[in-house]
Coordinates of N, CA and C in Angstrom, one line a residue:
M1 N 2.8 4.7 8.2 CA 1.9 4.8 7.2 C 2.7 5.0 6.1
T2 N 2.4 4.1 5.0 CA 3.3 4.8 3.4 C 2.9 5.6 2.7
S3 N 3.8 6.4 1.8 CA 3.1 7.4 0.8 C 4.0 7.5 -0.2
L4 N 3.0 7.2 -1.2 CA 3.2 7.3 -2.6 C 4.3 7.5 -3.3
L5 N 4.1 9.6 -2.4 CA 5.4 9.9 -2.6 C 6.7 9.3 -2.2
P6 N 8.2 9.4 -3.0 CA 8.8 9.2 -2.4 C 9.8 9.5 -1.2
R7 N 10.6 8.9 0.0 CA 11.1 9.6 1.1 C 12.5 9.9 0.8
P8 N 12.9 11.1 1.3 CA 13.8 11.7 0.8 C 15.2 9.7 1.6
G9 N 16.4 10.7 1.1 CA 16.8 9.6 1.0 C 17.8 9.9 3.1
M10 N 18.3 8.9 3.8 CA 18.2 9.3 5.2 C 19.6 8.5 5.1
G11 N 21.0 9.1 5.8 CA 22.2 8.3 5.9 C 21.8 7.1 7.0
L12 N 20.8 7.4 8.1 CA 21.0 6.4 8.7 C 20.4 5.0 8.6
P13 N 19.5 3.6 8.7 CA 19.6 3.1 8.4 C 18.0 3.9 8.6
D14 N 17.3 3.5 7.8 CA 15.9 4.3 7.3 C 14.8 3.1 8.2
I15 N 13.9 3.9 9.3 CA 13.7 3.6 10.7 C 12.8 2.9 10.4
F16 N 11.7 3.8 9.7 CA 10.3 3.6 8.8 C 10.6 2.2 8.2
Q17 N 11.4 1.4 7.1 CA 11.7 0.3 6.7 C 11.6 -0.9 7.5
M18 N 12.4 -0.9 8.8 CA 12.5 -1.4 9.3 C 11.0 -1.9 9.9
F19 N 10.5 -0.7 9.9 CA 8.5 -1.3 10.5 C 8.3 -1.7 9.5
E20 N 8.1 -1.2 8.2 CA 7.9 -2.3 7.0 C 7.7 -3.1 6.7
T21 N 8.9 -4.2 7.0 CA 9.2 -5.2 6.4 C 9.1 -6.6 7.2
E22 N 9.3 -5.7 8.7 CA 8.6 -7.1 10.0 C 7.7 -6.2 11.0
W23 N 6.9 -7.2 11.3 CA 6.0 -6.6 12.7 C 6.3 -8.3 14.0
P24 N 7.4 -7.2 14.6 CA 7.2 -8.5 15.5 C 6.2 -8.8 17.0
F25 N 5.2 -7.9 17.0 CA 4.1 -8.1 17.2 C 3.3 -8.9 16.9
G26 N 3.0 -9.9 17.5 CA 1.0 -10.6 17.4 C 1.5 -11.3 16.2
E27 N 0.4 -11.7 15.2 CA -0.4 -12.3 13.6 C -0.5 -11.4 12.7
R28 N 0.3 -10.2 12.5 CA 0.0 -8.8 11.9 C 1.2 -8.7 11.9
H29 N 1.6 -8.5 10.1 CA 2.8 -9.2 9.5 C 2.2 -7.0 8.6
A30 N 3.6 -7.4 8.4 CA 3.6 -6.3 7.6 C 3.9 -6.6 5.9
M31 N 3.4 -6.8 4.6 CA 3.3 -7.3 3.1 C 4.4 -5.7 3.1
R32 N 5.0 -6.8 1.9 CA 6.9 -5.9 1.1 C 5.8 -5.8 -0.1
I33 N 5.7 -3.8 -0.4 CA 5.3 -2.9 -2.1 C 6.5 -2.9 -2.3
E34 N 5.7 -2.2 -3.1 CA 6.3 -1.1 -4.5 C 6.1 0.1 -4.5
T35 N 5.5 1.2 -5.1 CA 5.1 1.7 -5.6 C 6.2 2.5 -6.7
Y36 N 5.2 3.1 -7.8 CA 6.0 4.3 -8.5 C 5.0 4.9 -9.2
A37 N 4.9 6.0 -9.9 CA 4.1 6.6 -10.7 C 4.7 6.6 -12.4
E38 N 4.3 6.6 -13.2 CA 3.8 6.5 -14.3 C 3.3 7.1 -15.1
K39 N 3.0 7.5 -16.2 CA 2.9 9.0 -16.6 C 1.4 9.2 -17.0
D40 N 0.7 8.0 -16.7 CA -0.8 7.9 -16.6 C -1.3 7.6 -14.9
E41 N -0.4 7.2 -14.1 CA -1.3 5.9 -13.2 C -0.2 6.0 -12.5
F42 N -0.3 5.5 -11.0 CA 0.5 5.0 -9.9 C 0.0 3.6 -9.7
V43 N 1.0 3.4 -9.2 CA 1.4 2.0 -9.7 C 1.8 1.2 -7.9
V44 N 0.6 0.7 -7.0 CA 1.9 -0.5 -6.4 C 1.1 -1.9 -6.4
R45 N 2.2 -2.4 -6.1 CA 2.4 -4.0 -6.0 C 2.8 -4.1 -4.5
C46 N 2.1 -5.8 -4.1 CA 2.3 -5.9 -2.6 C 2.5 -7.6 -3.5
E47 N 3.9 -7.9 -2.5 CA 4.4 -9.5 -2.2 C 2.5 -10.5 -1.1
L48 N 2.2 -11.3 -2.0 CA 1.6 -11.7 -1.2 C 1.3 -13.3 -1.9
P49 N 2.4 -14.1 -1.6 CA 2.4 -15.3 -1.9 C 1.5 -16.3 -1.8
G50 N 0.7 -16.9 -2.0 CA 1.0 -17.6 -1.2 C -1.2 -18.1 -0.5
V51 N -1.4 -16.3 -1.2 CA -2.8 -15.6 -0.8 C -4.5 -16.2 -1.9
D52 N -5.5 -16.0 -0.7 CA -6.8 -16.4 -2.5 C -7.1 -14.9 -2.2
P53 N -6.8 -14.6 -4.0 CA -7.1 -13.4 -4.0 C -8.7 -13.1 -3.9
D54 N -9.8 -14.3 -3.9 CA -11.1 -14.0 -4.3 C -11.7 -14.1 -3.3
K55 N -10.7 -14.5 -1.8 CA -11.5 -14.6 -0.9 C -10.6 -14.0 0.4
D56 N -9.4 -13.8 0.2 CA -8.2 -13.6 1.1 C -7.9 -11.6 0.8
I57 N -7.9 -11.4 0.8 CA -7.4 -9.9 -0.2 C -8.4 -8.6 0.3
H58 N -8.4 -7.8 0.8 CA -9.4 -6.8 0.7 C -8.6 -5.0 -0.1
I59 N -8.7 -4.5 -0.1 CA -8.2 -3.4 -1.1 C -9.7 -2.5 -0.3
N60 N -9.5 -1.2 0.2 CA -10.1 -0.2 0.5 C -9.7 1.6 0.4
V61 N -10.6 2.3 -0.1 CA -10.2 3.1 0.4 C -11.2 4.3 1.0
E62 N -10.6 4.9 2.0 CA -11.0 5.7 2.9 C -10.2 7.1 3.1
G63 N -11.1 8.4 2.5 CA -10.1 9.5 2.4 C -8.8 8.6 1.5
N64 N -8.0 9.8 2.4 CA -7.5 9.9 1.2 C -5.7 9.0 1.8
Q65 N -6.5 7.6 1.4 CA -5.9 6.2 2.1 C -6.4 5.4 1.5
L66 N -5.1 4.4 1.4 CA -5.4 2.9 0.4 C -5.3 2.2 1.0
K67 N -5.7 1.5 2.0 CA -5.7 0.2 3.2 C -6.3 -1.1 2.2
I68 N -4.9 -1.8 2.2 CA -5.0 -3.6 1.4 C -4.2 -4.4 3.1
S69 N -5.4 -4.9 2.8 CA -5.6 -6.3 3.8 C -5.7 -7.6 3.3
A70 N -4.9 -8.9 3.9 CA -4.5 -9.9 2.9 C -4.4 -10.9 4.1
E71 N -4.7 -12.2 4.0 CA -4.5 -12.9 5.4 C -3.8 -14.8 4.2
R72 N -3.4 -15.1 5.1 CA -2.6 -16.4 4.9 C -2.8 -17.3 5.7
K73 N -3.3 -18.6 5.4 CA -4.1 -18.5 6.5 C -2.6 -20.2 7.0
H74 N -2.7 -20.9 7.2 CA -1.2 -21.7 8.2 C -2.8 -22.5 8.1
E75 N -1.4 -23.7 7.1 CA -2.2 -25.0 6.7 C -1.0 -26.3 8.6
E76 N -1.7 -26.9 8.7 CA -0.9 -28.1 9.8 C -0.3 -29.0 9.3
R77 N 0.8 -29.0 9.3 CA 2.2 -29.9 8.6 C 2.3 -30.8 9.7
T78 N 2.5 -31.8 9.1 CA 3.7 -32.4 10.4 C 5.1 -32.0 10.4
E79 N 6.4 -31.8 9.5 CA 7.1 -30.8 9.9 C 7.4 -30.0 10.8
R80 N 7.8 -29.7 11.2 CA 7.3 -28.0 12.7 C 8.5 -27.4 11.9
H81 N 9.0 -27.0 11.0 CA 10.1 -26.0 10.0 C 9.1 -25.3 9.3
S82 N 9.2 -24.6 9.8 CA 8.6 -23.1 9.1 C 8.7 -21.8 8.4
E83 N 9.7 -20.8 7.3 CA 9.8 -19.7 8.2 C 8.9 -19.3 7.3
F84 N 7.8 -19.6 6.9 CA 7.0 -18.7 6.6 C 5.4 -18.2 7.0
S85 N 5.6 -17.1 6.8 CA 4.6 -16.2 8.1 C 3.5 -16.2 7.2
Y86 N 2.5 -16.3 8.7 CA 0.6 -16.7 9.2 C 0.4 -15.8 8.9
G87 N -1.1 -15.1 9.0 CA -1.9 -14.3 9.6 C -2.5 -13.4 8.5
S88 N -2.4 -12.5 9.5 CA -2.2 -11.2 8.7 C -1.6 -10.5 8.0
F89 N -1.7 -9.4 6.8 CA -0.7 -8.7 6.7 C -1.5 -8.0 6.3
S90 N -1.1 -6.6 6.5 CA -2.1 -5.3 5.8 C -0.5 -3.4 5.6
R91 N -1.2 -3.2 4.6 CA -0.5 -2.0 4.8 C -1.6 -0.7 4.6
T92 N -1.2 0.7 4.7 CA -2.0 1.8 4.7 C -1.2 3.3 3.6
L93 N -1.6 3.4 2.9 CA -0.7 3.9 2.4 C -1.5 5.5 1.7
L94 N -0.7 7.0 2.0 CA -1.6 8.1 2.1 C -1.6 7.8 0.0
L95 N -2.6 8.2 -0.6 CA -2.8 9.2 -1.7 C -2.9 9.9 -2.1
P96 N -1.6 10.8 -3.5 CA -1.3 12.0 -4.0 C -3.2 11.8 -4.0
T97 N -3.5 13.8 -3.9 CA -3.9 14.5 -4.4 C -5.1 14.0 -5.5
S98 N -3.2 13.8 -7.0 CA -3.8 13.6 -8.3 C -4.3 12.8 -8.5
C99 N -4.9 11.4 -7.3 CA -5.5 9.9 -7.7 C -6.7 10.2 -7.3
N100 N -7.4 9.8 -8.5 CA -8.3 9.4 -9.6 C -8.9 8.2 -9.0
T101 N -9.6 7.7 -7.3 CA -9.7 6.9 -6.7 C -11.2 5.6 -7.0
E102 N -12.6 6.9 -8.1 CA -13.2 6.3 -8.6 C -12.6 4.9 -9.8
D103 N -10.9 4.9 -10.0 CA -11.6 4.6 -11.1 C -9.9 2.8 -11.1
I104 N -10.5 2.9 -10.0 CA -9.1 1.6 -9.1 C -9.3 0.7 -9.6
K105 N -8.3 -0.5 -10.0 CA -7.9 -1.0 -11.2 C -7.2 -2.4 -10.0
A106 N -7.7 -3.3 -9.8 CA -6.6 -4.4 -8.9 C -6.6 -5.8 -9.6
E107 N -5.3 -6.2 -10.2 CA -4.8 -7.4 -10.0 C -4.1 -8.6 -9.2
Y108 N -3.9 -9.8 -9.7 CA -3.5 -10.7 -8.7 C -2.7 -11.6 -9.3
E109 N -1.2 -11.9 -10.3 CA -0.7 -12.5 -10.7 C -0.4 -13.4 -10.2
A110 N 1.0 -14.3 -10.3 CA 1.9 -15.0 -10.3 C 2.4 -14.5 -7.8
G111 N 1.7 -14.6 -7.2 CA 2.1 -14.2 -5.8 C 1.9 -12.5 -6.3
I112 N 1.3 -11.9 -6.4 CA 2.3 -10.5 -6.8 C 0.7 -9.6 -7.4
L113 N 0.4 -8.8 -6.3 CA -0.9 -7.5 -6.0 C -0.8 -6.7 -6.8
T114 N -1.2 -6.6 -8.6 CA -1.4 -5.2 -9.2 C -2.3 -3.9 -8.5
I115 N -1.9 -3.1 -8.2 CA -3.3 -2.4 -8.0 C -3.1 -0.9 -8.6
R116 N -3.8 -0.7 -9.9 CA -3.1 0.8 -10.4 C -4.7 2.2 -10.1
M117 N -3.7 2.7 -10.5 CA -4.4 4.8 -9.9 C -4.3 5.6 -11.2
P118 N -5.0 5.5 -12.0 CA -5.2 6.8 -12.5 C -5.6 8.1 -12.5
R119 N -4.1 9.2 -12.3 CA -4.1 10.3 -12.3 C -5.2 11.0 -13.3
R120 N -5.5 11.5 -11.8 CA -7.2 12.7 -11.9 C -6.1 14.2 -13.0
E121 N -7.0 14.6 -14.3 CA -6.0 15.8 -14.5 C -6.7 17.1 -13.5
T122 N -5.0 17.8 -13.1 CA -4.8 18.7 -11.9 C -5.7 19.7 -12.8
E123 N -6.4 20.4 -11.8 CA -6.7 22.2 -11.8 C -5.4 23.1 -12.5
A124 N -5.5 23.7 -13.1 CA -5.0 25.3 -13.8 C -4.9 26.0 -11.9
R125 N -3.8 26.6 -11.3 CA -3.6 26.9 -10.1 C -4.1 28.1 -10.9
K126 N -4.4 28.8 -9.6 CA -5.3 30.0 -9.1 C -4.6 31.5 -8.4
E127 N -4.3 32.0 -8.1 CA -3.8 33.7 -7.6 C -5.6 33.8 -6.7
I128 N -5.2 34.0 -5.5 CA -6.0 34.4 -4.4 C -6.2 35.6 -3.9
P129 N -7.2 36.8 -3.9 CA -6.3 37.8 -4.2 C -6.1 38.0 -2.3
V130 N -5.4 38.4 -1.9 CA -6.0 39.0 -0.6 C -6.2 40.4 -0.1
M131 N -7.4 40.3 0.3 CA -8.5 41.2 1.1 C -8.0 42.1 2.5
R132 N -7.9 43.3 1.6 CA -7.5 44.3 3.2 C -9.2 44.6 4.0
K133 N -8.8 43.5 5.2 CA -10.3 44.1 6.2 C -10.2 45.6 7.3
G134 N -11.8 45.7 6.1 CA -12.6 47.0 6.7 C -13.4 47.8 5.4
K135 N -11.7 47.7 4.6 CA -11.9 48.5 3.0 C -12.9 48.2 2.0

């Protein structure tokens, strides 16, 4: 699972990135994404060329998770060589607590799915007093 918050750099190759870029087991593939924060919103962009956005892309919010799934259907061809990935693609992202999940918008253009999530007004910090038990 990926977070919208950046991971600290690592000296060794990022093991998580290896699993995010290729899923070698079965017909499920990880989609390539980029995430960033702007002044008023969080943005997720996904590479999904050749996917029908009206039928084959699904975006759900469950608790603090954004789940994106898509399917690229295999077309029968007489040629045998293909480097395309077909089947199901999915990604789950942890959302920051300041993300307003009520006003998420998604658009698809030129093979790129862009999801914009506005930031919620953050509440002021509040000090909680500690009471002594029995006093």
